[in-house]
Each structure stands twice: as C-alpha cells, then as structure tokens.
Coordinates of C-alpha atoms in Angstrom, one line a residue:
M262 CA -26.7 -72.9 23.2
H263 CA -25.2 -75.0 25.9
L264 CA -22.4 -77.5 25.8
L265 CA -24.0 -80.9 25.6
H266 CA -22.0 -83.1 28.0
Q267 CA -20.7 -80.8 30.7
R268 CA -23.6 -80.5 33.2
G269 CA -22.3 -79.8 36.6
P270 CA -19.8 -80.9 39.2
L271 CA -19.9 -84.7 40.0
H272 CA -19.2 -84.1 43.7
D273 CA -22.7 -82.5 44.0
L274 CA -24.2 -85.9 43.6
P275 CA -25.5 -87.4 46.9
D276 CA -23.4 -90.5 47.8
D277 CA -25.0 -91.6 51.1
R278 CA -26.5 -95.1 51.5
A279 CA -30.1 -93.8 51.2
A280 CA -29.3 -92.2 47.8
Y281 CA -27.7 -95.3 46.4
D282 CA -30.5 -97.5 47.8
A283 CA -33.0 -95.2 45.9
V284 CA -30.9 -95.7 42.7
L285 CA -30.9 -99.5 43.1
A286 CA -34.7 -99.5 43.9
G287 CA -35.3 -97.7 40.6
V288 CA -33.1 -100.1 38.7
T289 CA -34.9 -103.0 40.3
E290 CA -38.3 -101.9 39.3
T291 CA -37.2 -101.1 35.7
A292 CA -35.4 -104.4 35.4
L293 CA -38.3 -106.5 36.7
A294 CA -40.7 -104.8 34.4
R295 CA -38.3 -105.1 31.4
M296 CA -37.2 -108.8 31.8
T297 CA -38.2 -110.8 28.7
P298 CA -39.5 -114.4 28.9
E299 CA -36.0 -115.5 27.9
G300 CA -34.5 -113.6 30.8
S301 CA -32.9 -110.7 29.0
L302 CA -32.5 -107.4 30.8
E303 CA -31.1 -105.5 27.9
N304 CA -32.4 -102.0 27.0
P305 CA -34.7 -102.6 24.0
A306 CA -33.4 -99.4 22.4
A307 CA -29.7 -100.5 22.6
G308 CA -27.9 -101.7 19.5
D309 CA -24.2 -101.5 20.3
D310 CA -22.1 -101.8 23.5
I311 CA -24.6 -104.6 24.2
G312 CA -22.7 -107.8 24.8
D313 CA -22.3 -107.1 28.6
T314 CA -25.4 -105.0 29.4
S315 CA -27.9 -107.7 30.6
L316 CA -25.2 -109.1 32.8
G317 CA -24.5 -105.6 34.1
I318 CA -28.1 -105.2 35.2
T319 CA -27.9 -108.7 36.8
S320 CA -24.9 -107.6 38.9
L321 CA -26.9 -104.5 40.1
L322 CA -29.9 -106.8 41.1
A323 CA -27.5 -109.1 42.9
L324 CA -26.1 -106.1 44.9
A325 CA -29.6 -104.9 45.6
W326 CA -30.6 -108.3 47.0
H327 CA -27.6 -108.2 49.4
R328 CA -28.7 -104.8 50.7
T329 CA -32.5 -105.3 50.7
K330 CA -33.2 -109.1 50.6
D331 CA -36.1 -108.3 48.2
P332 CA -37.6 -111.8 47.6
R333 CA -38.3 -111.0 43.9
L334 CA -34.6 -110.8 43.1
P335 CA -33.1 -114.3 43.4
E336 CA -35.2 -115.7 40.6
A337 CA -34.6 -112.6 38.5
V338 CA -30.8 -112.9 39.0
R339 CA -30.8 -116.6 38.1
R340 CA -33.0 -116.2 35.0
S341 CA -31.0 -113.3 33.7
L342 CA -27.7 -115.0 34.4
A343 CA -29.0 -118.0 32.5
F344 CA -29.9 -115.8 29.5
H345 CA -26.3 -114.3 29.4
L346 CA -24.7 -117.8 29.6
R347 CA -27.0 -119.2 27.0
S348 CA -27.3 -116.3 24.5
R349 CA -24.6 -113.7 25.0
V350 CA -21.4 -115.9 25.2
F351 CA -19.8 -116.3 21.8
T352 CA -17.1 -118.9 21.1
E353 CA -16.9 -118.8 17.3
D354 CA -14.5 -116.1 15.9
N355 CA -16.4 -112.9 14.8
P356 CA -16.0 -112.5 11.0
G357 CA -13.8 -109.6 10.2
Y358 CA -12.2 -109.1 13.7
P359 CA -8.7 -108.0 12.9
N360 CA -6.9 -108.4 16.2
L361 CA -6.9 -112.1 16.8
T362 CA -3.5 -113.7 17.4
A363 CA -5.0 -117.3 17.5
R364 CA -7.9 -118.4 15.5
D365 CA -10.7 -120.9 16.3
T366 CA -9.7 -121.2 20.0
G367 CA -13.2 -121.7 21.2
L368 CA -12.6 -119.2 24.0
P369 CA -15.6 -117.1 25.0
Y370 CA -15.9 -113.4 24.2
A371 CA -18.6 -110.7 24.2
R372 CA -19.7 -108.8 21.1
Y373 CA -20.0 -105.1 20.7
V374 CA -22.8 -105.7 18.2
L375 CA -24.6 -109.0 18.3
E376 CA -24.8 -109.5 14.5
A377 CA -21.8 -111.4 13.2
G378 CA -19.3 -109.2 11.5
A379 CA -21.4 -106.1 12.0
H380 CA -18.9 -104.0 13.9
P381 CA -16.3 -106.4 15.4
I382 CA -13.7 -103.8 16.3
G383 CA -15.4 -103.2 19.6
D384 CA -15.3 -106.8 20.8
W385 CA -12.2 -106.3 22.9
P386 CA -13.5 -103.7 25.3
S387 CA -16.9 -105.3 25.3
T388 CA -15.3 -108.5 26.6
V389 CA -13.4 -106.5 29.2
W390 CA -16.8 -105.1 30.4
A391 CA -18.4 -108.5 30.3
L392 CA -15.5 -109.9 32.5
L393 CA -16.0 -107.1 35.0
Q394 CA -19.8 -107.6 35.1
A395 CA -19.1 -111.4 35.6
V396 CA -16.7 -111.0 38.5
N397 CA -19.2 -108.6 40.2
V398 CA -21.9 -111.3 40.0
L399 CA -19.4 -113.9 41.3
D400 CA -18.6 -111.6 44.2
A401 CA -22.3 -111.4 45.1
A402 CA -23.2 -115.0 44.3
D403 CA -23.1 -116.3 47.9
G404 CA -26.6 -117.3 49.0
L405 CA -28.0 -116.1 45.7
V406 CA -26.6 -118.1 42.7
E407 CA -26.7 -121.9 42.7
E408 CA -23.4 -123.8 42.6
E409 CA -23.9 -125.1 39.0
Q410 CA -24.5 -121.6 37.7
Y411 CA -21.6 -120.2 39.7
R412 CA -19.2 -122.7 38.3
E413 CA -20.4 -122.1 34.7
L414 CA -20.1 -118.3 35.1
L415 CA -16.6 -118.7 36.7
G416 CA -15.6 -120.8 33.7
V417 CA -16.8 -118.2 31.3
A418 CA -15.1 -115.4 33.2
G419 CA -11.8 -117.4 33.0
G420 CA -12.4 -117.8 29.3
Y421 CA -12.9 -114.1 28.9
W422 CA -9.6 -113.5 30.6
R423 CA -7.8 -115.9 28.4
W424 CA -9.4 -114.5 25.2
L425 CA -8.3 -111.0 26.2
T426 CA -4.8 -112.0 27.0
E427 CA -4.0 -115.0 24.8
A428 CA -6.2 -114.9 21.7
T429 CA -6.0 -111.3 20.7
V430 CA -3.7 -108.3 20.7
F431 CA -3.7 -106.7 24.1
N432 CA -5.2 -103.3 24.2
P433 CA -5.7 -103.0 20.4
Q434 CA -7.4 -99.6 20.6
D435 CA -4.5 -98.0 22.6
A436 CA -7.0 -97.0 25.2
A437 CA -5.6 -97.2 28.8
N438 CA -9.0 -97.2 30.4
Q439 CA -9.9 -100.5 28.6
A440 CA -6.5 -102.0 29.4
I441 CA -6.5 -101.1 33.0
G442 CA -10.1 -102.4 33.2
C443 CA -8.8 -105.7 31.8
V444 CA -6.1 -105.8 34.6
V445 CA -8.8 -105.1 37.2
G446 CA -10.8 -108.0 35.8
G447 CA -7.9 -110.4 36.2
L448 CA -7.2 -109.2 39.7
M449 CA -10.8 -109.8 40.7
L450 CA -11.1 -113.1 38.9
A451 CA -8.0 -114.4 40.7
R452 CA -9.7 -114.1 44.0
H453 CA -12.3 -116.7 42.9
L454 CA -9.8 -119.3 41.8
P455 CA -7.8 -121.8 43.8
S456 CA -4.4 -120.4 44.8
E457 CA -2.5 -122.5 42.2
E458 CA -4.7 -121.0 39.5
G459 CA -5.4 -117.6 40.9
G460 CA -1.8 -116.7 41.7
P461 CA -0.6 -116.9 38.1
V462 CA -3.7 -114.9 36.9
R463 CA -2.9 -112.1 39.4
Q464 CA 0.8 -112.1 38.5
R465 CA -0.1 -112.0 34.8
A466 CA -2.4 -109.0 35.4
L467 CA 0.3 -107.1 37.3
R468 CA 2.8 -107.8 34.5
L469 CA 0.4 -106.6 31.9
Y470 CA 0.0 -103.4 33.8
A471 CA 3.7 -102.9 34.2
D472 CA 4.8 -103.8 30.7
E473 CA 1.8 -102.9 28.5
I474 CA 0.3 -99.9 30.3
R475 CA 2.7 -98.3 32.8
A476 CA 5.8 -98.6 30.5
R477 CA 3.9 -96.9 27.7
R478 CA 2.8 -93.8 29.6
V479 CA 2.8 -90.5 27.8
R480 CA 4.0 -87.3 29.4
D481 CA 1.8 -84.2 29.4
R482 CA 2.4 -81.1 31.6
G483 CA 5.2 -83.0 33.4
A484 CA 3.1 -86.0 34.4
P485 CA 3.4 -89.5 33.1
L486 CA -0.1 -90.5 32.1
P487 CA -1.8 -93.7 30.8
P488 CA -2.4 -93.0 27.0
E489 CA -5.9 -92.7 25.7
H490 CA -6.5 -93.4 22.0
G491 CA -3.1 -92.1 21.1
G492 CA -2.9 -89.1 23.4
A493 CA -1.9 -88.4 27.0
Y494 CA -5.4 -87.6 28.3
D495 CA -9.0 -87.5 27.1
N496 CA -11.8 -85.7 28.8
N497 CA -14.1 -88.7 28.6
Y498 CA -11.6 -91.6 29.1
G499 CA -9.0 -90.1 31.4
P500 CA -11.2 -89.9 34.5
I501 CA -12.5 -93.4 33.7
S502 CA -8.9 -94.6 33.8
L503 CA -8.7 -93.0 37.3
S504 CA -11.7 -95.1 38.4
F505 CA -10.1 -98.3 37.2
L506 CA -6.9 -97.4 39.0
A507 CA -8.9 -96.8 42.2
Q508 CA -10.6 -100.3 41.8
A509 CA -7.2 -101.9 41.1
H510 CA -5.8 -100.5 44.3
R511 CA -8.9 -101.4 46.3
V512 CA -8.8 -105.1 45.2
S513 CA -5.1 -105.6 45.0
G514 CA -3.5 -103.3 47.6
E515 CA -0.6 -102.8 45.2
E516 CA 1.0 -99.4 45.8
V517 CA 1.8 -98.9 42.1
F518 CA -1.9 -98.3 41.4
A519 CA -2.1 -95.7 44.3
Q520 CA 1.0 -93.9 43.0
D521 CA -0.2 -93.7 39.4
G522 CA -3.7 -92.8 40.4
E523 CA -2.4 -89.9 42.5
T524 CA -0.3 -88.7 39.6
L525 CA -3.3 -88.7 37.3
A526 CA -5.5 -87.1 40.0
R527 CA -3.0 -84.2 40.5
Y528 CA -2.8 -83.7 36.7
I529 CA -6.7 -83.5 36.5
D530 CA -6.7 -81.1 39.4
A531 CA -4.2 -78.8 37.6
R532 CA -5.9 -78.9 34.2
V533 CA -9.6 -78.5 35.2
C534 CA -11.1 -75.0 35.9
G535 CA -12.6 -74.2 39.2
S536 CA -16.0 -74.6 37.7
G537 CA -15.2 -78.1 36.4
F538 CA -14.9 -77.0 32.8
D539 CA -12.2 -78.7 30.7
I540 CA -11.4 -79.0 27.0
G541 CA -9.1 -81.1 24.8
G542 CA -8.5 -84.7 24.1
P543 CA -7.4 -87.2 21.4
R544 CA -10.9 -88.7 21.1
Y545 CA -13.4 -86.3 22.6
S546 CA -12.7 -82.6 23.3
E547 CA -15.8 -81.9 25.3
Q548 CA -17.6 -85.2 26.0
H549 CA -17.3 -85.9 29.7
S550 CA -18.1 -89.1 31.4
A551 CA -20.2 -89.1 34.6
F552 CA -20.9 -92.1 36.9
E553 CA -17.9 -93.9 35.3
S554 CA -15.6 -91.2 36.8
V555 CA -17.1 -90.9 40.3
L556 CA -15.1 -93.7 41.9
G557 CA -11.7 -92.4 40.8
L558 CA -12.4 -88.8 41.4
R559 CA -13.8 -89.5 44.9
Y560 CA -11.2 -92.1 45.9
F561 CA -8.1 -90.1 44.7
G562 CA -9.5 -86.7 45.4
H563 CA -9.6 -87.8 49.0
R564 CA -6.1 -89.2 48.8
I565 CA -4.5 -86.1 47.4
G566 CA -6.7 -83.6 49.3
A567 CA -8.2 -81.9 46.3
D568 CA -11.7 -81.2 45.0
I569 CA -11.3 -83.0 41.7
G570 CA -14.9 -83.9 42.0
R571 CA -15.7 -80.4 40.7
Y572 CA -15.2 -82.1 37.3
A573 CA -18.3 -81.3 35.2
G574 CA -19.8 -84.6 34.2
D575 CA -22.9 -85.5 32.2
S576 CA -25.8 -85.6 34.6
R577 CA -27.8 -87.7 32.1
W578 CA -25.5 -90.5 33.1
A579 CA -25.2 -89.4 36.7
R580 CA -25.8 -92.9 38.2
H581 CA -25.7 -95.4 35.3
A582 CA -25.7 -95.6 31.6
V583 CA -28.9 -94.5 29.8
G584 CA -30.1 -95.9 26.5
A585 CA -31.4 -94.1 23.5
D586 CA -35.0 -94.2 25.0
G587 CA -33.8 -92.6 28.2
G588 CA -34.1 -95.9 30.1
V589 CA -31.4 -97.6 32.3
D590 CA -28.7 -99.5 30.4
G591 CA -26.4 -102.1 31.9
H592 CA -23.3 -100.8 30.1
F593 CA -20.5 -100.0 32.6
A594 CA -22.8 -101.1 35.5
F595 CA -19.7 -102.4 37.3
M596 CA -18.7 -98.8 38.0
L597 CA -22.0 -98.2 39.9
V598 CA -21.4 -101.4 41.9
W599 CA -17.9 -100.3 42.9
Q600 CA -18.8 -96.8 43.8
I601 CA -21.6 -98.1 46.0
Q602 CA -19.2 -100.5 47.7
D603 CA -16.6 -97.8 48.3
T604 CA -17.3 -95.7 51.3
T605 CA -14.7 -92.9 50.5
S606 CA -16.3 -89.4 51.0
W607 CA -15.9 -86.5 48.6
H608 CA -13.1 -84.0 49.3
R609 CA -14.8 -80.7 48.3
T610 CA -12.1 -78.1 49.2
P611 CA -9.3 -77.0 46.8
R612 CA -5.7 -77.8 47.4
T613 CA -3.7 -74.7 48.4
A614 CA -0.2 -75.8 47.4
P615 CA 1.0 -74.2 44.2
A616 CA 0.9 -76.3 41.1
R617 CA 3.3 -75.7 38.2
H618 CA 0.7 -76.0 35.5
Q619 CA -2.1 -74.1 37.3
L620 CA -2.9 -70.8 39.1
R621 CA -6.1 -71.1 40.9
S622 CA -7.8 -68.9 43.6
G623 CA -11.4 -68.4 44.3
T624 CA -13.3 -68.3 41.0
V625 CA -10.2 -67.6 38.9
T626 CA -8.3 -70.4 37.2
V627 CA -5.4 -70.4 34.7
S628 CA -4.6 -73.9 33.4
F629 CA -1.3 -74.1 31.5
D630 CA -0.3 -76.5 28.8
D631 CA 3.0 -78.4 28.4
R632 CA 4.7 -75.2 27.2
M633 CA 3.4 -73.2 30.2
T634 CA 1.1 -71.2 27.9
P635 CA -2.5 -70.9 29.2
S636 CA -4.8 -73.5 27.7
V637 CA -7.8 -72.1 29.6
I638 CA -8.4 -68.9 31.5
E639 CA -11.5 -68.7 33.7
A640 CA -12.6 -65.5 35.4
G641 CA -15.9 -63.8 36.1
G642 CA -17.7 -67.1 35.3
T643 CA -16.4 -67.1 31.7
A644 CA -13.8 -69.4 30.3
L645 CA -11.5 -68.4 27.5
I646 CA -9.6 -70.9 25.4
A647 CA -6.5 -70.4 23.3
A648 CA -7.1 -68.3 20.2
A649 CA -5.5 -68.8 16.8
V650 CA -3.7 -66.5 14.4
N651 CA -2.2 -67.8 11.1
R652 CA -2.6 -71.4 12.4
Q653 CA -0.7 -70.6 15.6
H654 CA -2.6 -71.3 18.8
G655 CA -2.1 -69.9 22.3
F656 CA -1.9 -66.8 24.4
G657 CA 1.0 -64.5 23.9
P658 CA 2.5 -61.5 22.0
V659 CA 2.0 -61.4 18.3
T660 CA 4.3 -59.4 16.0
D661 CA 3.5 -59.1 12.3
G662 CA 1.3 -62.2 12.5
F663 CA 3.8 -64.4 14.4
L664 CA 2.8 -65.7 17.9
L665 CA 5.6 -65.7 20.4
C666 CA 4.6 -68.5 22.8
R667 CA 6.6 -71.6 21.8
P668 CA 9.7 -71.9 24.0
M669 CA 13.2 -72.3 22.6
G670 CA 14.8 -73.5 25.8
A671 CA 14.0 -73.9 29.5
V672 CA 10.8 -72.5 30.8
R673 CA 11.1 -71.2 34.3
V674 CA 8.3 -70.7 36.8
A675 CA 8.0 -68.8 40.1
D676 CA 5.0 -68.8 42.4
Q677 CA 4.2 -66.2 45.1
R678 CA 1.4 -65.5 47.5
A679 CA 0.8 -62.3 49.6
G680 CA -2.3 -61.4 51.5
G681 CA -5.2 -62.5 49.4
L682 CA -3.2 -62.6 46.2
A683 CA -1.7 -65.5 44.3
A684 CA 0.8 -65.0 41.5
K685 CA 2.8 -67.0 38.9
L686 CA 5.7 -65.7 36.8
V687 CA 6.5 -67.7 33.7
T688 CA 9.7 -66.9 31.8
K689 CA 10.5 -68.5 28.4
P690 CA 12.9 -67.9 25.6
V691 CA 11.3 -67.6 22.2
V692 CA 12.5 -67.2 18.7
G693 CA 10.6 -65.2 16.1
R694 CA 10.7 -65.4 12.3
D695 CA 13.7 -63.0 12.5
H696 CA 15.7 -65.7 14.4
V697 CA 16.2 -63.3 17.3
L698 CA 16.0 -64.9 20.8
R699 CA 13.8 -63.0 23.1
Q700 CA 12.8 -63.5 26.7
V701 CA 9.0 -63.4 27.3
R702 CA 8.0 -62.8 30.9
S703 CA 4.3 -63.5 31.7
L704 CA 3.0 -62.5 35.1
Y705 CA -0.4 -63.7 36.3
V706 CA -1.8 -62.3 39.5
T707 CA -5.3 -63.0 41.0
D708 CA -7.2 -61.9 44.0
G709 CA -9.7 -64.8 43.6
T710 CA -12.1 -62.7 41.6
R711 CA -10.0 -60.9 39.0
L712 CA -6.9 -61.9 37.0
W713 CA -4.2 -59.5 35.9
T714 CA -2.0 -60.7 33.1
T715 CA 1.1 -58.7 32.2
V716 CA 3.5 -59.8 29.4
V717 CA 6.9 -58.2 28.9
V718 CA 9.1 -58.8 25.9
E719 CA 11.9 -57.0 24.2
R720 CA 10.6 -54.3 21.8
L721 CA 8.9 -55.8 18.8
D722 CA 8.7 -54.4 15.3
G723 CA 5.6 -53.8 13.1
E724 CA 2.1 -54.4 14.2
R725 CA 2.1 -56.0 17.7
Y726 CA -0.5 -57.0 20.2
L727 CA -1.2 -59.6 22.9
L728 CA -3.4 -62.6 21.8
A729 CA -5.4 -62.8 25.0
G730 CA -7.8 -65.7 24.4
M731 CA -11.1 -66.6 22.8
P732 CA -14.2 -66.3 24.9
Y733 CA -15.9 -69.7 24.7
V734 CA -18.3 -70.6 27.6
T735 CA -19.9 -69.0 30.6
A736 CA -21.4 -70.6 33.7
D737 CA -25.2 -70.7 33.4
G738 CA -26.4 -72.5 36.5
D739 CA -25.0 -76.0 36.3
R740 CA -24.5 -75.8 32.5
F741 CA -22.0 -74.0 30.3
R742 CA -23.4 -71.7 27.7
R743 CA -21.5 -70.8 24.6
V744 CA -20.5 -67.1 24.3
G745 CA -18.9 -65.0 21.6
D746 CA -17.8 -62.0 23.7
F747 CA -16.3 -61.2 27.1
P748 CA -17.4 -57.9 28.5
L749 CA -15.5 -58.3 31.8
V750 CA -12.1 -57.4 30.4
A751 CA -10.0 -54.3 30.4
A752 CA -6.5 -53.5 29.0
A753 CA -3.9 -50.8 29.7
G754 CA -3.5 -50.4 25.9
E755 CA -6.0 -50.6 23.0
L756 CA -8.4 -53.6 23.4
R757 CA -10.4 -55.2 20.6
L758 CA -12.4 -58.4 20.0
T759 CA -12.0 -59.6 16.5
H760 CA -13.9 -62.3 14.5
P761 CA -12.7 -64.2 11.5
L762 CA -14.2 -64.3 8.0
D763 CA -16.3 -67.4 7.2
G764 CA -14.4 -70.5 6.1
P765 CA -14.0 -74.2 7.0
D766 CA -10.7 -73.4 8.8
S767 CA -12.0 -70.4 10.7
F768 CA -13.9 -70.5 14.0
D769 CA -16.2 -67.6 14.9
A770 CA -17.1 -67.9 18.6
R771 CA -20.5 -66.3 17.9
S772 CA -21.6 -69.3 15.8
E773 CA -23.7 -72.2 17.1
L774 CA -20.9 -74.6 16.7
T775 CA -18.8 -76.2 19.4
Q776 CA -15.0 -76.5 19.4
Q777 CA -15.3 -80.3 19.2
Q778 CA -17.6 -80.1 16.2
A779 CA -15.3 -77.7 14.3
A780 CA -12.3 -79.9 15.2
F781 CA -13.9 -83.1 14.0
A782 CA -14.8 -81.4 10.7
L783 CA -11.1 -80.8 10.2
A784 CA -9.8 -84.2 11.5
A785 CA -8.4 -86.8 9.2
D786 CA -10.7 -89.6 10.5
P787 CA -14.5 -89.9 10.8
R788 CA -16.2 -88.2 13.8
G789 CA -15.9 -90.4 16.9
Y790 CA -12.7 -92.1 15.6
G791 CA -10.6 -89.1 14.7
D792 CA -8.5 -86.8 16.9
P793 CA -10.3 -83.5 17.5
D794 CA -7.2 -82.0 19.0
A795 CA -5.4 -82.7 15.7
G796 CA -8.3 -81.3 13.8
W797 CA -8.3 -78.2 15.9
R798 CA -4.7 -77.6 15.1
H799 CA -5.8 -77.1 11.5
V800 CA -7.9 -74.1 12.4
R801 CA -6.3 -71.0 10.8
T802 CA -7.9 -68.2 12.8
T803 CA -10.5 -67.7 15.5
S804 CA -12.3 -65.0 17.4
A805 CA -9.8 -63.4 19.6
L806 CA -9.2 -60.7 22.3
E807 CA -6.3 -58.6 21.2
A808 CA -4.6 -56.0 23.5
G809 CA -2.2 -53.4 22.2
P810 CA 1.0 -52.4 24.0
V811 CA 1.0 -50.3 27.2
P812 CA 1.8 -46.6 26.6
D813 CA 5.0 -45.4 28.2
A814 CA 6.6 -48.8 28.6
P815 CA 10.3 -48.9 29.8
E816 CA 12.7 -48.2 27.0
G817 CA 13.4 -51.2 24.8
L818 CA 10.4 -53.2 26.1
D819 CA 6.9 -53.9 25.0
V820 CA 4.4 -54.5 27.8
F821 CA 0.9 -55.9 27.4
A822 CA -1.6 -55.8 30.3
V823 CA -5.1 -57.3 30.5
R824 CA -7.4 -57.7 33.5
Y825 CA -10.1 -60.4 33.3
G826 CA -13.1 -60.4 35.6
P827 CA -15.4 -57.9 37.3
A828 CA -13.9 -54.5 38.3
D829 CA -15.1 -51.1 39.6
S830 CA -14.2 -49.4 36.4
G831 CA -13.6 -50.4 32.8
R832 CA -10.0 -49.0 32.8
L833 CA -6.9 -50.8 33.7
D834 CA -4.4 -48.5 35.3
L835 CA -1.0 -50.2 35.3
V836 CA 2.5 -48.8 35.6
C837 CA 5.6 -50.7 34.6
E838 CA 9.0 -49.3 35.3
R839 CA 12.7 -50.3 35.9
T840 CA 14.2 -49.9 39.3
E841 CA 17.3 -51.2 41.1
E842 CA 15.3 -54.2 42.4
G843 CA 14.1 -55.1 38.9
L844 CA 11.1 -54.5 36.7
V845 CA 8.2 -53.2 38.8
V846 CA 4.5 -53.8 37.8
R847 CA 2.1 -51.7 39.8
T848 CA -1.7 -51.6 39.8
G849 CA -4.2 -50.3 42.4
S850 CA -4.3 -53.8 43.9
F851 CA -0.7 -55.0 43.9
T852 CA 2.9 -54.4 43.2
A853 CA 5.1 -57.1 41.7
V854 CA 8.8 -56.9 41.3
L855 CA 10.3 -59.1 38.5
G856 CA 13.9 -59.4 39.7
E857 CA 17.0 -60.7 38.0
A858 CA 17.3 -64.4 37.8
D859 CA 19.1 -66.1 40.7
E860 CA 22.4 -68.0 40.5
H861 CA 20.5 -71.0 39.1
G862 CA 18.7 -69.0 36.4
E863 CA 15.4 -69.2 38.3
P864 CA 13.2 -66.1 38.1
R865 CA 12.7 -63.9 41.2
L866 CA 9.2 -62.6 42.0
T867 CA 8.2 -60.4 44.9
L868 CA 4.5 -59.6 45.4
T869 CA 2.9 -57.1 47.8
T870 CA -0.7 -56.0 48.2
A871 CA -1.6 -52.3 47.6
G872 CA -0.6 -50.1 50.5
T873 CA 2.0 -52.5 52.0

C-alpha cells in the first residue's frame, strides 16, 4: 500500500506562465459549464468548506480575464459575484456558534456548512477564506466589476474583517495558519480603503500578529514556530502558514514576516527528508497539503537558499482544491491566485551549511527531534521512524527494557565534514532506572549513500541492544510505499528485526495500517479533531530493528554500530578503541576520533576518510 497524501516533491510542478495559463484555462471552461442560472460556481459535490468557494472561482476568473481578456468572463464574474453577495453572505448569528463575543451584530460572515447550526465551529476560518477571496476580487476589479458591485463587495469584506476581529474570539481553533490568513486579509483590505480607514485596519492587523500569533509561538527543535492546533508544527498546516507569511511579506513589506517565515522555512528544511517525506503533527501526521504550500515553500526556499520544495505534497491538489467528484473546487483559491502573481523561482539545490537538527548528504537524511534523537532516518530510499519499546519511543540503547535517549542535562552537538563525508556527534547525559548518570555518545557518518551510526555508552547490565528504528516507507516512483522490513542494513553485532504481538497498542509495520490511522485510534478525540502525535505516544511496542553490542568493545563501554543503505557486503566491520587522542571509531570508509570535551564542555570530533 502507498501513503495516501504524500505524492511527490512540489518543486517538480511547472511554474512558468504557460503552465499557469493552462490551469486557468481549465478552470475557466469548468466554471462556465458549471455556472447555475443563479450564478453559483460551487462544486455540486461539496457540502462543507463551502461558504467561500463560489467567490474563490470568481477570483480565478477575474485573474484569467486580466491575463487573456476572454470576452466570456466579465459577465461570468459579475453574475457569480452577485450570487455570493445575494446568497452566501450571512448576517444572522449561526445557532450554536460558541465563539461569539457580541451577539446580533448584523456583521457578515461565511458559513462552513450552509445549513443553520449544522456545523458552526468552522465559520471562523470560512470567513477568513471568504475575506481573502473577496480582496482578490477587489484587486482584480478594475475594468471588470461595476462600481456598485465593487462598493458592495468592499463593504462585505470590511464586515468580514470586523466580524473576525470584533464579534468573535480571535483564532478560536488555535490554528496559526487561519490566524495569519486573517492578518493577511486585513493587510490586503486596508489597501482598498481611504487612508483614514485603511491605516487603522493595517495597524490592527499588525498588532494581532504581534500579540495573538507571534507572542504565542511554540518552540520545537530550537525554533519558535506559529502553533497549529495546539502543537508547534503540523504537516498539513505548517507549510500553509509559511504561504501566509509569504503573502503577508509581499503585501506589507514588514520585515517581521520575512524573519518569521525564514525561521519556519529553516525548520522545515531540517525536519523533512531529502525525498520530501515527513511525519508527525498535532492534527495530521501524514496528510500533506499541496498547492496551498507552494507559495511559501517557493518564496522562502529562495530566500534561505534551500530546496524545501522537495516537500512531498498531494498531487491531487497540485493546482487547486478538488471536490469529492474530482472536479475543481474554489476552496483556498486565493493561494493559486497568489502563487500565479508571485514570480519567485524554485530553489532546487540543498543548503550545505550544517544544521543542528539534521544531517543530510546525497540520499541520506537524519532528522533529529527536540532531544537530538533521530525522528526519521532515510537511507537507500527507505525511511525509518522511531520505534517503541515499553511505551518509550526513539532511537538509542536499551537495557532491560529501558530506552536511554531522554537527556538529563545539556545536549551537545559537533559537526564535521571531510572529503565526501559528513558527520554529526551528539552527546547527551541520560539516567536509567538505576538512577546512574551515563553519557551516551552517538556518531552519525554518511557518504551521501550510506549512513553509519555508532552509539557508545558506559557498560550496561542485563539484556542490552540498540533500538535502531522501525522501517516504514520506501520510495516508489513519486509515491511512498509502506514496508515492514529493511534489507539494506548491517550491524557489527547481532542484528534482528522484531515484530510485536497483535493488540490495539502495538504497531506491526507489516500491517496495512498507517501510523496516522493507528495514532488516531489511540487518540482521545475523534479522528480529524484529535492529536495523532498524542495517540502515537500511547503505542506500547512496534516493529523494530535491534542491534546487539559490538564484540571486543573497549573495557567499561558498550558500543553499538549499524550501517544503513546499500553496501558491497552484508557485514559491517568496525573497530572501536581507546587512544591518547580519544575514542577512535574505524571502518573501511572513515576514521572518527571522539576526543575529550573542550574547555566549554563541547565535544571534539575529528573525521578522516579511509587512507588519509
């Protein structure tokens, strides 16, 4: 089976004018054929996320007219705009909406579901989306929309802004992508108002960003990030926030949006595998966005000089939202408008500067979590995620069922490059159940094709092994196929691949079940509203690669060594010995010296290629 939503790098999408004109031409023909006598451009198969969708198609038609001057479009734009103003602008409070701070204001808003009281919780983001569709139509109105309609739409857009910022709790779903989108709507709206009205709207938008979004950022892997549904980052919504930050910077010129976007972009670069695979999030573990992310990935990838467009999006939404029937949907159409308007080109080559939370070279990636424990290892086209033992998740030494990977003190990192090799040494103090403080030194070395992992710790008692990951997916063309084994691995000690017994809190990688599905089954809330990361933490045991200690390790030490990726032979020949310079790790490809810490306590690492 394949992962459903990760379907290939987004930077593979053509982004030249001809490609976008072809997209708009397709939208135009579909919209003209779909338009109802009332002027609706909604997808007939849509039932939710609907309050802004007809207006979204209208904005695309308006953009298409400015590019092609197709004579059929002015009438279609006016009719569809009249439909939205007449039938999709609600001014009576939605029964059951829990987030109002002022009742019966008469301010306009958009509904997530058209039926009164059916699912009102989504009205806040739907109104943000409607505001953004509206300002895009206002931007394209010159020569296309008559003055009376323009004024009416401007009044509705201003009402949307007031409803979002005066009549309800701001950002009620704790979703930064929605909140930053609202700020963008205010910034774009302000440009259409007289200065005495637009100035306060712009300042209000900037204050909301500073006080309600930026001040509430959550740290993950050393980076302050806009929170998504209660977590620091979500695979679906995080890159969407990046797109909103790009548009905020484009329309306002405010440096804060550039700074925060670059921080988020560098974080994405560090966490995503070279193939674009990623996992983990407080709302969706594996569901990736697609066209909604393109603007941010392209804009900030160019700014930081990184190929973050390798992010594997969902090609079914490559250009625009798609309804249940496979047809174009106007939801989030503003993102397509903005990415067409933005002329930034993709940056398709990796950054070469070392990143604390990543080791990446060629086709090998190690992405580290906040504790500097690998969250994903990718080598030989296969990605391994953290395995679990006794409800403890990660990569690291295990002694009598206890996983030694949670730091009890400062985690130190040293990066080194030599020849075609790149290496990272991570040292962390850990405490076991015996309350003994031990230093765990983890060395990661790659030649761009293979990855050597060597873990050194004071001698452990009882049964001991290295928890070396759970094989999860392998590249299969542009898709990722689920796997239950990893043949391209070797160890210097005994190596085994174990699978758990059946049970609701066990995960067998050979089963036709995704990590996200298993996580949601254990989450406290319904699927789609719960936290799959929290659910996954309830998993007791998983399939796992387990490597025994290296024979003939230096006295008083346990050494574990694993090589991931293709090799000439199945064996891993590794020597670890003490010398005057420090602990030496030697293979047929490299020699690494793990020296004593310097005067500041930082680890010393010396790396040389074989034969030098």
